[in-house]
Short mmCIF file of C-alpha atoms in Angstrom, two decimals:
data_model
loop_
_atom_site.label_atom_id
_atom_site.label_comp_id
_atom_site.label_asym_id
_atom_site.label_seq_id
_atom_site.Cartn_x
_atom_site.Cartn_y
_atom_site.Cartn_z
CA MET Z 1 -33.19 -16.18 -37.27
CA HIS Z 2 -31.73 -12.97 -38.44
CA HIS Z 3 -30.83 -11.00 -41.63
CA GLU Z 4 -29.49 -13.54 -44.15
CA LEU Z 5 -26.09 -13.89 -44.84
CA CYS Z 6 -24.53 -15.00 -48.32
CA TYR Z 7 -22.08 -18.12 -48.77
CA VAL Z 8 -20.37 -18.64 -51.99
CA ALA Z 9 -18.59 -21.87 -53.04
CA ILE Z 10 -15.97 -21.44 -55.83
CA GLY Z 11 -13.56 -24.29 -57.05
CA ASP Z 12 -13.38 -27.72 -58.63
CA SER Z 13 -15.29 -30.98 -58.55
CA LEU Z 14 -15.11 -31.15 -54.78
CA THR Z 15 -17.13 -28.06 -54.69
CA VAL Z 16 -19.56 -29.48 -57.42
CA GLY Z 17 -19.69 -32.67 -55.25
CA VAL Z 18 -18.70 -35.28 -57.98
CA GLY Z 19 -18.82 -38.99 -56.13
CA ALA Z 20 -21.97 -38.20 -54.17
CA PRO Z 21 -25.69 -38.39 -54.74
CA GLU Z 22 -26.54 -34.99 -56.21
CA GLY Z 23 -26.86 -32.28 -53.31
CA ARG Z 24 -24.70 -34.49 -50.94
CA GLY Z 25 -21.10 -32.66 -51.70
CA PHE Z 26 -19.34 -30.79 -48.92
CA ALA Z 27 -20.44 -27.40 -49.79
CA ASN Z 28 -24.11 -28.52 -49.23
CA LYS Z 29 -23.39 -29.98 -46.16
CA TYR Z 30 -21.29 -27.17 -45.02
CA HIS Z 31 -24.14 -24.64 -45.90
CA ALA Z 32 -26.35 -26.78 -43.49
CA LEU Z 33 -23.72 -26.36 -40.69
CA LEU Z 34 -23.30 -22.81 -41.46
CA GLU Z 35 -27.25 -22.21 -40.84
CA GLN Z 36 -27.02 -24.39 -37.91
CA ASN Z 37 -24.12 -22.96 -36.13
CA LEU Z 38 -24.93 -19.34 -37.02
CA ASN Z 39 -28.84 -19.41 -36.58
CA LYS Z 40 -29.21 -17.36 -39.87
CA ASN Z 41 -30.78 -17.99 -43.37
CA ILE Z 42 -27.81 -18.23 -45.52
CA HIS Z 43 -28.11 -17.73 -49.32
CA PHE Z 44 -26.14 -20.42 -51.25
CA THR Z 45 -24.30 -20.13 -54.37
CA ASN Z 46 -22.70 -22.98 -55.85
CA ALA Z 47 -19.96 -22.12 -58.81
CA GLY Z 48 -17.85 -25.43 -58.83
CA ILE Z 49 -16.62 -26.61 -62.02
CA SER Z 50 -15.90 -30.22 -62.19
CA GLY Z 51 -12.04 -30.40 -63.87
CA ALA Z 52 -11.36 -26.84 -62.99
CA THR Z 53 -7.57 -26.17 -62.30
CA SER Z 54 -6.34 -22.69 -60.35
CA GLN Z 55 -6.34 -21.11 -63.82
CA ASP Z 56 -9.95 -22.05 -64.47
CA VAL Z 57 -11.09 -20.75 -61.22
CA LEU Z 58 -9.18 -17.72 -61.64
CA GLU Z 59 -10.46 -16.97 -65.09
CA LEU Z 60 -14.06 -17.48 -64.14
CA ILE Z 61 -13.65 -14.68 -61.29
CA THR Z 62 -11.52 -12.51 -63.65
CA LEU Z 63 -14.19 -12.74 -66.57
CA ASP Z 64 -17.63 -13.30 -64.86
CA SER Z 65 -19.19 -10.08 -63.85
CA PHE Z 66 -22.09 -11.96 -61.91
CA MET Z 67 -19.67 -13.86 -60.11
CA GLN Z 68 -17.49 -10.75 -59.10
CA GLN Z 69 -20.78 -9.42 -57.57
CA GLU Z 70 -21.58 -12.69 -55.58
CA LEU Z 71 -17.94 -12.80 -54.10
CA LYS Z 72 -18.20 -8.88 -52.94
CA GLU Z 73 -21.49 -9.53 -51.34
CA ALA Z 74 -20.33 -13.08 -49.59
CA ASP Z 75 -19.76 -13.12 -46.12
CA ILE Z 76 -18.53 -16.97 -46.44
CA ILE Z 77 -16.54 -18.06 -49.28
CA THR Z 78 -14.92 -21.57 -49.60
CA ILE Z 79 -12.36 -22.53 -52.02
CA THR Z 80 -11.34 -26.02 -53.52
CA VAL Z 81 -8.53 -25.86 -55.79
CA GLY Z 82 -5.43 -27.80 -56.52
CA GLY Z 83 -6.32 -31.17 -57.07
CA ASN Z 84 -6.20 -31.06 -60.87
CA ASP Z 85 -3.20 -28.97 -60.77
CA LEU Z 86 -1.51 -31.60 -58.82
CA LEU Z 87 -3.05 -34.52 -61.30
CA ARG Z 88 -1.55 -32.73 -64.12
CA ALA Z 89 1.83 -32.08 -62.31
CA ALA Z 90 1.72 -35.79 -61.16
CA GLU Z 91 1.11 -37.20 -64.72
CA LEU Z 92 4.02 -35.35 -65.81
CA TYR Z 93 6.17 -36.00 -63.17
CA PHE Z 94 5.54 -39.93 -63.09
CA THR Z 95 6.02 -39.98 -66.70
CA ASP Z 96 10.09 -39.04 -66.80
CA GLN Z 97 10.65 -38.24 -62.95
CA GLU Z 98 11.56 -34.69 -64.02
CA ILE Z 99 11.22 -32.55 -60.66
CA LYS Z 100 11.13 -29.44 -63.32
CA HIS Z 101 7.37 -30.44 -63.88
CA MET Z 102 6.78 -30.28 -60.27
CA ILE Z 103 8.46 -26.88 -59.80
CA ASP Z 104 6.74 -25.34 -62.79
CA SER Z 105 3.45 -26.45 -61.70
CA LEU Z 106 3.91 -25.31 -58.16
CA LYS Z 107 4.96 -22.00 -59.38
CA LYS Z 108 1.90 -21.55 -61.20
CA PHE Z 109 -0.16 -22.60 -58.76
CA LYS Z 110 1.11 -20.24 -56.45
CA LYS Z 111 0.80 -17.47 -58.85
CA ASN Z 112 -2.69 -18.36 -59.53
CA MET Z 113 -3.50 -18.57 -55.97
CA ARG Z 114 -2.38 -15.16 -55.14
CA GLU Z 115 -4.33 -13.61 -57.70
CA ILE Z 116 -7.21 -15.44 -56.65
CA VAL Z 117 -7.12 -14.41 -53.06
CA SER Z 118 -5.85 -10.80 -54.20
CA LEU Z 119 -9.08 -10.44 -56.35
CA ILE Z 120 -11.40 -11.41 -53.79
CA LYS Z 121 -9.94 -8.96 -51.67
CA LYS Z 122 -10.37 -6.21 -54.24
CA PHE Z 123 -13.85 -7.29 -54.87
CA LYS Z 124 -14.33 -6.41 -51.18
CA ASP Z 125 -12.34 -3.37 -50.83
CA ASN Z 126 -9.69 -5.06 -49.05
CA ARG Z 127 -12.00 -5.42 -46.11
CA LEU Z 128 -11.98 -8.96 -44.71
CA ASP Z 129 -12.87 -7.99 -41.00
CA ASN Z 130 -16.48 -9.41 -41.63
CA CYS Z 131 -16.14 -12.38 -43.94
CA MET Z 132 -14.62 -16.00 -43.77
CA ILE Z 133 -12.69 -17.14 -46.35
CA ASN Z 134 -11.95 -20.91 -46.01
CA MET Z 135 -9.79 -23.16 -48.30
CA THR Z 136 -8.69 -26.70 -48.10
CA ASN Z 137 -5.47 -28.78 -48.54
CA LEU Z 138 -5.19 -31.84 -50.56
CA TYR Z 139 -6.07 -35.11 -49.30
CA ASN Z 140 -3.79 -37.90 -50.70
CA PRO Z 141 -5.72 -40.53 -52.91
CA LYS Z 142 -2.65 -42.61 -53.12
CA PRO Z 143 -0.81 -42.89 -49.91
CA GLN Z 144 0.70 -46.00 -50.91
CA MET Z 145 2.73 -44.43 -53.68
CA LEU Z 146 5.69 -42.32 -52.32
CA ASP Z 147 5.99 -40.29 -55.53
CA ALA Z 148 2.17 -39.24 -54.61
CA GLN Z 149 3.22 -38.48 -51.11
CA PHE Z 150 6.19 -36.19 -52.01
CA VAL Z 151 3.82 -34.22 -54.59
CA VAL Z 152 0.55 -33.84 -52.15
CA ASN Z 153 3.06 -32.43 -49.72
CA ARG Z 154 4.84 -29.93 -51.92
CA PHE Z 155 1.12 -28.73 -52.74
CA ASN Z 156 -0.07 -28.69 -49.46
CA ASN Z 157 2.92 -26.90 -48.12
CA MET Z 158 2.03 -23.99 -50.63
CA ILE Z 159 -1.54 -23.78 -49.85
CA GLN Z 160 -0.79 -23.34 -46.09
CA ARG Z 161 0.86 -20.34 -46.75
CA PHE Z 162 -2.32 -18.54 -47.26
CA HIS Z 163 -3.58 -19.27 -43.58
CA LYS Z 164 -3.67 -15.98 -42.11
CA GLY Z 165 -6.31 -13.78 -40.40
CA ASN Z 166 -9.91 -14.59 -41.79
CA ILE Z 167 -8.46 -16.64 -44.57
CA ARG Z 168 -8.27 -20.45 -43.26
CA VAL Z 169 -6.97 -23.62 -44.59
CA ALA Z 170 -9.09 -26.79 -43.50
CA ASN Z 171 -6.92 -29.92 -42.98
CA ALA Z 172 -8.44 -32.33 -45.38
CA TYR Z 173 -5.17 -34.14 -45.54
CA GLN Z 174 -5.00 -35.11 -42.14
CA ALA Z 175 -8.75 -36.04 -41.73
CA TYR Z 176 -8.35 -38.84 -44.72
CA ILE Z 177 -5.06 -40.40 -43.48
CA GLY Z 178 -5.95 -44.31 -42.85
CA TYR Z 179 -9.52 -43.65 -43.92
CA GLU Z 180 -9.21 -43.69 -47.94
CA GLU Z 181 -10.86 -46.72 -48.76
CA GLN Z 182 -14.07 -45.41 -46.80
CA TYR Z 183 -14.01 -42.03 -47.70
CA LEU Z 184 -13.32 -42.06 -51.44
CA PHE Z 185 -15.97 -42.82 -54.37
CA SER Z 186 -15.05 -45.96 -56.61
CA ASP Z 187 -13.07 -43.89 -58.99
CA GLN Z 188 -10.54 -43.43 -56.17
CA VAL Z 189 -10.01 -39.84 -56.66
CA HIS Z 190 -13.27 -37.85 -55.40
CA PRO Z 191 -14.61 -38.51 -52.01
CA ASN Z 192 -17.94 -40.31 -51.58
CA SER Z 193 -20.86 -39.13 -49.40
CA LYS Z 194 -18.93 -40.27 -46.27
CA GLY Z 195 -15.92 -38.31 -47.50
CA TYR Z 196 -17.61 -35.40 -48.28
CA ASP Z 197 -19.06 -35.41 -44.63
CA VAL Z 198 -15.49 -35.32 -43.18
CA LEU Z 199 -14.44 -32.40 -45.71
CA ALA Z 200 -17.33 -30.41 -44.54
CA ASN Z 201 -16.31 -31.17 -40.72
CA ALA Z 202 -12.82 -29.96 -41.38
CA PHE Z 203 -14.28 -26.67 -42.60
CA HIS Z 204 -16.62 -26.59 -39.46
CA HIS Z 205 -13.48 -27.12 -37.36
CA LEU Z 206 -12.11 -23.84 -38.42
CA GLY Z 207 -14.76 -21.98 -36.66
CA TYR Z 208 -16.92 -19.25 -37.07
CA GLU Z 209 -15.18 -16.10 -36.36
CA PRO Z 210 -16.00 -13.26 -37.13
CA LEU Z 211 -19.66 -14.01 -37.94
CA LYS Z 212 -20.29 -15.58 -34.34
#
């Protein structure tokens, strides 16, 4: 093994690993895959916050100087965000079927995501040539509900726009289709241990360029 790389995971309860035994979330599993595939020791920082929206993640990296330094030095960054934004938007939309709630939530989510990515670039002096920034789209925990499908699709179309260069989007949505019962925890929202394996593999399938 050669010089140590740094992996920082930011985001919501998916990054925390809610729904799986401690240490069995996707970030831990992806960390193991990184070390295995890059053949390097990799320092790992998990900065996940249960219940975090895109606004919460943005505030974390805007206000926390330790987090800013971690992101500056990171060779690999994963971002899981959007699920809680989606849940809040869906609750409002399902209450009165007002599409305005969805549009407002999407606009805010897009603005926050742009700022999150922009800040990470700023911390790295706009040099992304030698790092991986991986985010994921959203799986649909309620595929039997047409309205849920509509909401998830809108958010995923937004997330996909960030897929460019060394910023990549893992396809959790596709990986979960038809396997929701097997991959979800008893709360029917978060993944179980098997679901986190699938999520880690979705990140793995993005490859390891430019680090490998």
